[in-house]
């Protein structure tokens, strides 16, 4: 019990730092989503969400093998020169990739006077996923060192820089171009990362890509670390790829069967939900992860004790997320109209469908901790790929018939399928205790509150809609 109380104490302490680290970027993303959806032409906004969705998938493929291995091995191998060289070589490659892409893009804009086109859009995407990959590696290092304050400062500073750059672009430029919008997001993120890398005195180490000048024994050690990182990281990379396909695959299929405007309508309403969930529950998830992993690996902890501890920490998540689920089920049409305008009303139904699916998905993050503790990432990868396949097949079947609504239904079913597979699997290892009574009680309480307060809430929403539209 003392170990459990200590875990809860550390959870509350780290949560204080994770809240602003997630809260500020989430609020910034909401403002950017609202601003871009209202300012940009619907087709341009659809193309923007389509391309950034592709960048998310590429980022996972490029970086997650190393990110996951850092979380697993950094604490043990941080004093080994060849392991640090592996990380620094990867960061150097990303930095050079960004710089080369930016130089070529700038040459095209200044000397060739090219606008939106395949080459410029591709260069913008390369800058975006290379900066996102660099961010993922840097944050993983900070997390492995328990430097949560640095994660907070990096995320907050990056959010403000991105908001400033993109706002200045939207105010100063008359004819918006897709590749320029992407660069205005990627460039400040890259500058911010260079600042933190320089502040941590890593520039000299990163600039020394000296694998080919190493002696044979050092090369062998380097290769051992690389193989070990790939052996652990690749299955987890598969999990993240599947996760991102769950989140963005529907937009890619929508683009294939419909057009950019439909992708824009769907993405705006979906992003509202996914970002809103991040705003409220991501700090709870991120703070709980290391606490659960450390508690579960302590000696003398039985599987049942671990299961009960996970269930106890998950109650805060349920309490916060269920309030959002119920509220958006009641008022999703007016919320969509308020934030995006009548042009996006066709996709409002996505809000209740996706909020319920994302609730199951995030709740299953607690459920699959048992698989993580037992060191079985291949099982997690298998389940998420199954869910991504279910999502893809349902999207292909439902989108031609039902359009945007079909994409929402496919996403809901796919998210629930992952939670179901995790629940079934947990019977054979560390049990996932789903507190049905607690969930049901909160759903009833929140529904009654929304019903009783509906005259006031509707009055406020109607007034705000009138002002905004």
Coordinates of C-alpha atoms in Angstrom, one line a residue:
X1 CA 0.0 0.0 0.0
X2 CA 2.9 2.4 0.7
X3 CA 4.2 1.8 -2.9
X4 CA 0.7 2.5 -4.2
X5 CA 0.4 5.8 -2.2
X6 CA 3.9 6.8 -3.4
X7 CA 2.7 6.2 -7.0
X8 CA -0.4 8.3 -6.5
X9 CA 1.7 11.1 -5.0
X10 CA 4.2 11.1 -7.9
X11 CA 1.2 11.0 -10.3
X12 CA -0.3 14.2 -8.8
X13 CA 3.1 15.9 -8.8
X14 CA 3.9 15.1 -12.5
X15 CA 0.3 15.9 -13.5
X16 CA 1.0 19.5 -12.5
X17 CA 3.6 19.8 -15.2
X18 CA 1.9 17.8 -17.9
X19 CA -1.3 19.9 -17.7
X20 CA 0.3 23.1 -19.2
X21 CA 2.5 20.9 -21.4
X22 CA -0.6 19.6 -23.1
X23 CA -3.2 22.3 -22.4
X24 CA -1.4 25.2 -24.2
X25 CA -0.7 23.2 -27.4
X26 CA -4.2 21.9 -27.4
X27 CA -5.8 25.4 -27.0
X28 CA -3.4 26.7 -29.7
X29 CA -4.5 23.9 -32.1
X30 CA -8.1 24.6 -31.5
X31 CA -7.6 28.3 -32.4
X32 CA -5.6 27.3 -35.5
X33 CA -8.3 24.8 -36.5
X34 CA -11.1 27.4 -36.1
X35 CA -9.1 30.2 -37.8
X36 CA -8.0 28.1 -40.8
X37 CA -11.5 26.6 -41.2
X38 CA -13.1 30.0 -41.3
X39 CA -10.5 31.9 -43.3
X40 CA -9.4 29.4 -45.9
X41 CA -11.5 28.3 -48.9
X42 CA -13.1 24.9 -48.0
X43 CA -11.2 23.1 -50.7
X44 CA -7.8 24.5 -49.6
X45 CA -8.6 23.6 -46.0
X46 CA -9.5 20.1 -47.1
X47 CA -6.2 19.7 -49.0
X48 CA -4.4 21.1 -45.9
X49 CA -5.9 18.5 -43.6
X50 CA -5.3 15.7 -46.2
X51 CA -1.6 16.6 -46.5
X52 CA -1.0 17.1 -42.8
X53 CA -2.7 13.7 -42.2
X54 CA -0.1 12.1 -44.5
X55 CA 2.7 13.9 -42.6
X56 CA 1.4 12.4 -39.3
X57 CA 1.7 8.8 -40.7
X58 CA 5.2 9.5 -42.2
X59 CA 6.4 10.9 -38.9
X60 CA 5.4 7.7 -37.1
X61 CA 7.2 5.6 -39.7
X62 CA 10.3 7.8 -39.5
X63 CA 10.7 8.3 -35.8
X64 CA 8.7 6.0 -33.5
X65 CA 11.2 3.1 -33.7
X66 CA 13.8 5.4 -32.0
X67 CA 11.3 7.2 -29.7
X68 CA 10.1 3.9 -28.3
X69 CA 13.6 2.5 -27.8
X70 CA 14.6 5.7 -26.0
X71 CA 11.8 5.2 -23.6
X72 CA 12.9 1.6 -23.1
X73 CA 16.7 1.8 -23.1
X74 CA 17.9 5.4 -22.5
X75 CA 18.0 5.2 -18.7
X76 CA 20.4 2.1 -18.9
X77 CA 22.4 3.1 -22.0
X78 CA 22.7 6.8 -21.6
X79 CA 26.4 6.6 -20.6
X80 CA 27.3 4.5 -23.6
X81 CA 28.9 6.7 -26.3
X82 CA 27.8 4.6 -29.3
X83 CA 24.1 4.7 -28.1
X84 CA 24.2 8.5 -27.8
X85 CA 25.9 8.6 -31.2
X86 CA 23.0 6.7 -32.7
X87 CA 20.4 9.2 -31.3
X88 CA 22.6 12.2 -32.4
X89 CA 23.1 10.8 -35.9
X90 CA 19.3 10.5 -36.3
X91 CA 18.7 14.1 -35.1
X92 CA 21.5 15.4 -37.4
X93 CA 19.9 13.6 -40.4
X94 CA 16.5 15.3 -39.6
X95 CA 18.1 18.7 -39.2
X96 CA 20.0 18.4 -42.5
X97 CA 16.8 17.1 -44.2
X98 CA 14.9 20.1 -43.0
X99 CA 17.6 22.6 -44.0
X100 CA 18.0 21.2 -47.5
X101 CA 14.2 21.1 -48.1
X102 CA 13.9 24.7 -46.8
X103 CA 16.7 26.0 -49.1
X104 CA 15.3 24.3 -52.2
X105 CA 11.8 25.6 -51.3
X106 CA 13.1 29.1 -50.8
X107 CA 15.0 29.0 -54.1
X108 CA 11.8 27.9 -55.9
X109 CA 9.8 30.7 -54.3
X110 CA 12.3 33.5 -54.7
X111 CA 14.0 32.7 -58.1
X112 CA 11.5 30.5 -59.9
X113 CA 8.4 32.2 -58.5
X114 CA 6.5 28.9 -58.2
X115 CA 3.3 28.7 -56.2
X116 CA 1.3 25.6 -55.1
X117 CA 2.4 22.5 -56.9
X118 CA 3.6 19.0 -56.3
X119 CA 7.3 20.0 -55.6
X120 CA 6.6 22.8 -53.2
X121 CA 3.9 20.9 -51.4
X122 CA 6.3 17.9 -51.1
X123 CA 9.1 20.1 -49.7
X124 CA 6.7 21.6 -47.2
X125 CA 5.6 18.1 -46.1
X126 CA 9.3 17.1 -45.7
X127 CA 9.9 20.1 -43.5
X128 CA 6.8 19.3 -41.5
X129 CA 7.4 15.6 -40.8
X130 CA 11.2 16.1 -40.2
X131 CA 10.5 18.8 -37.6
X132 CA 7.7 16.6 -36.0
X133 CA 10.1 13.7 -35.9
X134 CA 12.9 15.8 -34.3
X135 CA 10.3 17.0 -31.7
X136 CA 9.3 13.4 -30.9
X137 CA 12.9 12.3 -30.3
X138 CA 13.7 15.4 -28.2
X139 CA 10.6 14.9 -26.0
X140 CA 11.4 11.2 -25.6
X141 CA 14.9 12.2 -24.3
X142 CA 13.4 14.6 -21.8
X143 CA 10.9 12.1 -20.7
X144 CA 13.5 9.4 -20.2
X145 CA 15.5 11.9 -18.1
X146 CA 12.3 12.8 -16.1
X147 CA 12.7 16.4 -17.2
X148 CA 9.0 17.1 -17.5
X149 CA 9.6 20.9 -17.0
X150 CA 11.6 21.0 -20.2
X151 CA 8.8 19.2 -22.1
X152 CA 6.4 21.8 -20.8
X153 CA 8.6 24.7 -21.8
X154 CA 9.3 23.3 -25.2
X155 CA 5.7 22.6 -26.0
X156 CA 4.4 26.0 -24.7
X157 CA 7.1 28.0 -26.6
X158 CA 6.5 26.0 -29.8
X159 CA 2.8 26.6 -29.6
X160 CA 3.2 30.4 -29.3
X161 CA 5.7 30.6 -32.1
X162 CA 3.5 28.6 -34.4
X163 CA 0.5 30.8 -33.6
X164 CA 2.5 34.0 -34.1
X165 CA 4.0 32.9 -37.5
X166 CA 0.8 31.5 -38.9
X167 CA -1.3 34.5 -37.7
X168 CA 1.2 37.0 -39.2
X169 CA 1.0 35.0 -42.5
X170 CA -2.8 35.1 -42.6
X171 CA -2.9 38.8 -41.8
X172 CA -0.1 39.9 -44.2
X173 CA -0.7 37.7 -47.2
X174 CA -3.7 38.1 -49.5
X175 CA -3.5 35.0 -51.7
X176 CA -3.0 31.9 -49.4
X177 CA -0.9 29.0 -50.7
X178 CA -1.0 25.5 -49.2
X179 CA 2.7 25.0 -49.2
X180 CA 3.3 28.3 -47.4
X181 CA 0.8 27.5 -44.7
X182 CA 2.6 24.2 -44.0
X183 CA 6.0 25.9 -43.9
X184 CA 4.5 28.5 -41.4
X185 CA 3.8 25.6 -39.1
X186 CA 7.0 23.6 -39.6
X187 CA 9.5 26.5 -39.6
X188 CA 8.8 27.9 -36.1
X189 CA 8.8 24.4 -34.7
X190 CA 12.2 23.8 -36.2
X191 CA 13.6 27.0 -34.8
X192 CA 12.3 26.3 -31.4
X193 CA 13.9 22.8 -31.4
X194 CA 17.2 24.3 -32.5
X195 CA 17.0 26.6 -29.5
X196 CA 16.5 23.8 -27.1
X197 CA 19.2 21.6 -28.7
X198 CA 21.6 24.5 -28.6
X199 CA 20.7 25.3 -25.0
X200 CA 21.4 21.7 -24.0
X201 CA 24.8 22.0 -25.7
X202 CA 24.1 19.3 -28.2
X203 CA 25.0 21.1 -31.5
X204 CA 28.7 19.9 -31.5
X205 CA 27.7 16.3 -30.8
X206 CA 24.9 16.3 -33.3
X207 CA 27.1 17.8 -36.0
X208 CA 29.7 14.9 -35.7
X209 CA 28.2 12.2 -37.9
X210 CA 31.4 10.1 -37.5
X211 CA 30.2 6.5 -37.9
X212 CA 32.6 5.9 -40.8
X213 CA 35.6 7.2 -38.9
X214 CA 34.9 4.9 -35.9
X215 CA 37.1 1.9 -35.3
X216 CA 35.7 -1.6 -35.9
X217 CA 34.9 -2.3 -32.3
X218 CA 33.0 1.0 -31.9
X219 CA 31.1 0.3 -35.1
X220 CA 30.1 -3.1 -33.8
X221 CA 28.8 -1.6 -30.6
X222 CA 26.9 1.1 -32.6
X223 CA 25.3 -1.7 -34.7
X224 CA 24.3 -3.6 -31.6
X225 CA 22.5 -0.6 -30.2
X226 CA 20.9 -0.1 -33.6
X227 CA 19.7 -3.7 -33.8
X228 CA 18.4 -3.6 -30.3
X229 CA 16.5 -0.4 -30.8
X230 CA 15.0 -1.7 -34.1
X231 CA 14.0 -5.0 -32.5
X232 CA 12.1 -3.2 -29.8
X233 CA 11.0 -0.1 -31.6
X234 CA 9.7 -1.5 -34.9
X235 CA 6.7 -3.4 -33.3
X236 CA 5.8 -0.3 -31.4
X237 CA 6.2 1.7 -34.6
X238 CA 3.7 -0.6 -36.1
X239 CA 1.4 0.2 -33.3
X240 CA 1.8 3.9 -33.9
X241 CA 1.3 3.6 -37.6
X242 CA -1.9 1.7 -37.0
X243 CA -3.0 4.3 -34.5
X244 CA -2.4 7.1 -37.0
X245 CA -4.2 5.2 -39.8
X246 CA -7.1 4.9 -37.4
X247 CA -7.0 8.7 -37.0
X248 CA -6.4 9.9 -40.5
X249 CA -7.2 6.9 -42.8
X250 CA -10.8 8.0 -43.1
X251 CA -9.7 11.4 -44.6
X252 CA -7.5 9.7 -47.2
X253 CA -10.4 7.5 -48.3
X254 CA -12.8 10.4 -48.2
X255 CA -10.5 12.3 -50.5
X256 CA -10.5 9.3 -52.9
X257 CA -14.3 8.9 -53.0
X258 CA -15.4 12.5 -52.6
X259 CA -13.5 15.8 -52.9
X260 CA -11.4 18.2 -50.8
X261 CA -14.4 20.1 -49.4
X262 CA -15.8 16.9 -47.8
X263 CA -12.4 16.2 -46.3
X264 CA -12.4 19.7 -44.9
X265 CA -15.9 19.4 -43.4
X266 CA -15.1 16.0 -41.8
X267 CA -11.7 17.1 -40.5
X268 CA -12.9 20.3 -38.9
X269 CA -15.5 18.5 -36.8
X270 CA -13.3 15.5 -36.0
X271 CA -10.4 17.8 -35.0
X272 CA -12.6 19.6 -32.6
X273 CA -13.3 16.4 -30.8
X274 CA -9.8 14.9 -30.9
X275 CA -8.2 18.2 -29.8
X276 CA -10.8 18.7 -27.1
X277 CA -10.1 15.2 -25.7
X278 CA -6.4 16.0 -25.7
X279 CA -7.1 19.3 -24.0
X280 CA -8.8 17.5 -21.1
X281 CA -7.5 14.0 -20.7
X282 CA -4.1 13.8 -22.3
X283 CA -2.4 15.1 -19.1
X284 CA -4.1 12.4 -17.2
X285 CA -2.9 9.7 -19.6
X286 CA 0.7 11.0 -19.9
X287 CA 1.1 11.4 -16.2
X288 CA -0.4 8.0 -15.4
X289 CA 1.8 6.0 -17.9
X290 CA 5.2 6.1 -16.1
X291 CA 3.5 5.7 -12.7
X292 CA 1.7 2.5 -13.8
X293 CA 4.8 1.1 -15.6
X294 CA 6.9 1.7 -12.5
X295 CA 4.3 0.3 -10.1
X296 CA 3.7 -2.7 -12.2
X297 CA 7.4 -3.6 -12.3
X298 CA 7.9 -3.3 -8.5
X299 CA 8.6 -6.6 -6.8
X300 CA 5.8 -8.3 -4.9
X301 CA 3.0 -6.7 -6.9
X302 CA 0.5 -9.3 -7.9
X303 CA -1.4 -9.0 -11.2
X304 CA -4.6 -8.3 -9.3
X305 CA -3.0 -5.4 -7.3
X306 CA -1.7 -3.9 -10.5
X307 CA -5.1 -4.2 -12.1
X308 CA -6.8 -2.5 -9.2
X309 CA -4.2 0.3 -9.2
X310 CA -4.7 0.9 -13.0
X311 CA -8.5 1.0 -12.4
X312 CA -8.1 3.5 -9.6
X313 CA -6.0 5.9 -11.8
X314 CA -8.5 5.5 -14.7
X315 CA -11.4 6.9 -12.7
X316 CA -10.1 10.5 -13.1
X317 CA -10.0 9.9 -16.9
X318 CA -13.6 8.6 -16.9
X319 CA -14.9 11.5 -14.8
X320 CA -13.4 14.1 -17.1
X321 CA -14.0 12.5 -20.5
X322 CA -17.6 11.3 -19.7
X323 CA -18.6 14.9 -19.1
X324 CA -17.3 15.9 -22.6
X325 CA -19.0 12.9 -24.2
X326 CA -22.5 13.7 -22.7
X327 CA -22.2 17.5 -23.3
X328 CA -21.3 17.0 -27.0
X329 CA -24.1 14.4 -27.5
X330 CA -26.6 17.1 -26.3
X331 CA -25.2 20.1 -28.1
X332 CA -23.1 18.9 -31.1
X333 CA -25.1 20.7 -33.8
X334 CA -24.9 24.1 -32.1
X335 CA -21.2 23.6 -31.1
X336 CA -20.3 22.9 -34.8
X337 CA -22.4 25.9 -36.0
X338 CA -20.8 28.2 -33.5
X339 CA -17.2 27.2 -34.2
X340 CA -17.2 26.6 -37.9
X341 CA -20.4 28.1 -39.4
X342 CA -23.2 26.7 -41.5
X343 CA -20.8 25.6 -44.2
X344 CA -19.6 22.8 -41.9
X345 CA -23.0 21.7 -40.6
X346 CA -23.1 18.6 -42.9
X347 CA -20.3 17.1 -40.8
X348 CA -21.7 17.9 -37.3
X349 CA -22.9 14.3 -36.9
X350 CA -19.2 13.3 -36.8
X351 CA -18.9 15.0 -33.3
X352 CA -21.0 12.5 -31.3
X353 CA -19.8 9.5 -33.3
X354 CA -16.1 10.4 -32.9
X355 CA -16.3 11.5 -29.2
X356 CA -17.7 8.1 -28.2
X357 CA -15.1 6.3 -30.3
X358 CA -12.2 8.4 -28.9
X359 CA -13.5 7.8 -25.4
X360 CA -13.2 4.0 -25.9
X361 CA -9.8 4.4 -27.5
X362 CA -8.3 6.5 -24.7
X363 CA -9.9 4.3 -22.1
X364 CA -8.2 1.3 -23.7
X365 CA -4.8 3.0 -23.1
X366 CA -5.3 2.0 -19.5
X367 CA -6.5 -1.4 -20.5
X368 CA -3.4 -2.3 -22.6
X369 CA -1.0 -1.3 -19.8
X370 CA -1.0 -5.0 -18.8
X371 CA 0.3 -6.0 -22.3
X372 CA 3.0 -3.3 -22.0
X373 CA 4.1 -4.5 -18.6
X374 CA 4.4 -8.0 -19.8
X375 CA 6.6 -6.8 -22.7
X376 CA 4.4 -7.9 -25.6
X377 CA 4.4 -5.0 -28.1
X378 CA 3.6 -7.3 -31.0
X379 CA 0.2 -8.1 -29.5
X380 CA -0.6 -4.4 -29.3
X381 CA 0.6 -3.9 -32.9
X382 CA -1.5 -6.8 -34.0
X383 CA -4.7 -5.5 -32.4
X384 CA -4.3 -1.9 -33.6
X385 CA -3.6 -3.1 -37.2
X386 CA -6.7 -5.2 -37.0
X387 CA -8.7 -2.1 -36.0
X388 CA -7.1 -0.1 -38.7
X389 CA -8.0 -2.8 -41.2
X390 CA -11.6 -2.8 -39.9
X391 CA -11.6 1.0 -40.2
X392 CA -10.3 0.9 -43.8
X393 CA -12.8 -1.7 -45.0
X394 CA -15.8 0.0 -43.4
X395 CA -14.7 3.3 -44.8
X396 CA -14.5 1.8 -48.3
X397 CA -17.9 0.3 -47.9
X398 CA -19.8 3.1 -46.0
X399 CA -18.4 6.3 -47.5
X400 CA -19.8 5.7 -51.1
X401 CA -23.2 4.9 -49.5
X402 CA -23.4 7.4 -46.6
X403 CA -20.6 9.9 -47.2
X404 CA -19.2 11.7 -44.1
X405 CA -21.6 9.9 -41.8
X406 CA -20.2 6.6 -43.0
X407 CA -16.7 7.7 -42.2
X408 CA -17.8 8.6 -38.6
X409 CA -19.5 5.2 -38.1
X410 CA -16.4 3.4 -39.4
X411 CA -14.2 5.3 -37.0
X412 CA -16.5 4.5 -34.0
X413 CA -16.6 0.8 -34.7
X414 CA -12.9 0.6 -35.3
X415 CA -12.1 2.3 -32.0
X416 CA -14.5 0.1 -30.1
X417 CA -13.0 -3.0 -31.7
X418 CA -9.6 -2.2 -30.3
X419 CA -11.0 -1.8 -26.8
X420 CA -12.9 -5.1 -27.2
X421 CA -9.7 -7.0 -28.3
X422 CA -7.7 -5.5 -25.3
X423 CA -10.5 -6.5 -22.9
X424 CA -10.6 -10.1 -24.2
X425 CA -6.8 -10.3 -24.1
X426 CA -6.6 -9.0 -20.5
X427 CA -8.3 -12.1 -19.3
X428 CA -5.1 -14.0 -19.9
X429 CA -2.7 -11.6 -18.2
X430 CA -3.2 -8.4 -16.2
X431 CA -7.0 -7.9 -16.0
X432 CA -8.5 -4.7 -17.4
X433 CA -11.1 -3.8 -14.8
X434 CA -13.9 -1.8 -16.5
X435 CA -15.9 0.0 -13.9
X436 CA -19.3 -0.2 -15.6
X437 CA -21.2 1.0 -12.6
X438 CA -19.0 4.1 -12.3
X439 CA -19.3 4.9 -16.0
X440 CA -23.1 4.4 -16.0
X441 CA -23.6 6.6 -12.9
X442 CA -21.6 9.4 -14.3
X443 CA -23.4 9.2 -17.7
X444 CA -26.8 9.5 -15.8
X445 CA -25.6 12.3 -13.5
X446 CA -24.1 14.3 -16.4
X447 CA -27.2 13.8 -18.6
X448 CA -29.5 15.0 -15.8
X449 CA -27.3 18.1 -15.4
X450 CA -27.4 18.9 -19.1
X451 CA -31.1 18.4 -19.2
X452 CA -31.7 20.7 -16.2
X453 CA -29.3 23.3 -17.5
X454 CA -30.4 23.1 -21.1
X455 CA -32.4 26.3 -21.1
X456 CA -29.4 28.3 -19.9
X457 CA -26.9 26.5 -22.1
X458 CA -29.1 26.9 -25.2
X459 CA -29.6 30.6 -24.5
X460 CA -25.8 31.1 -24.2
X461 CA -25.1 29.1 -27.4
X462 CA -27.8 30.8 -29.4
X463 CA -26.5 34.2 -28.4
X464 CA -22.9 33.2 -29.3
X465 CA -24.0 31.8 -32.6
X466 CA -25.8 35.0 -33.5
X467 CA -22.7 37.0 -32.6
X468 CA -20.2 34.8 -34.5
X469 CA -22.3 34.2 -37.6

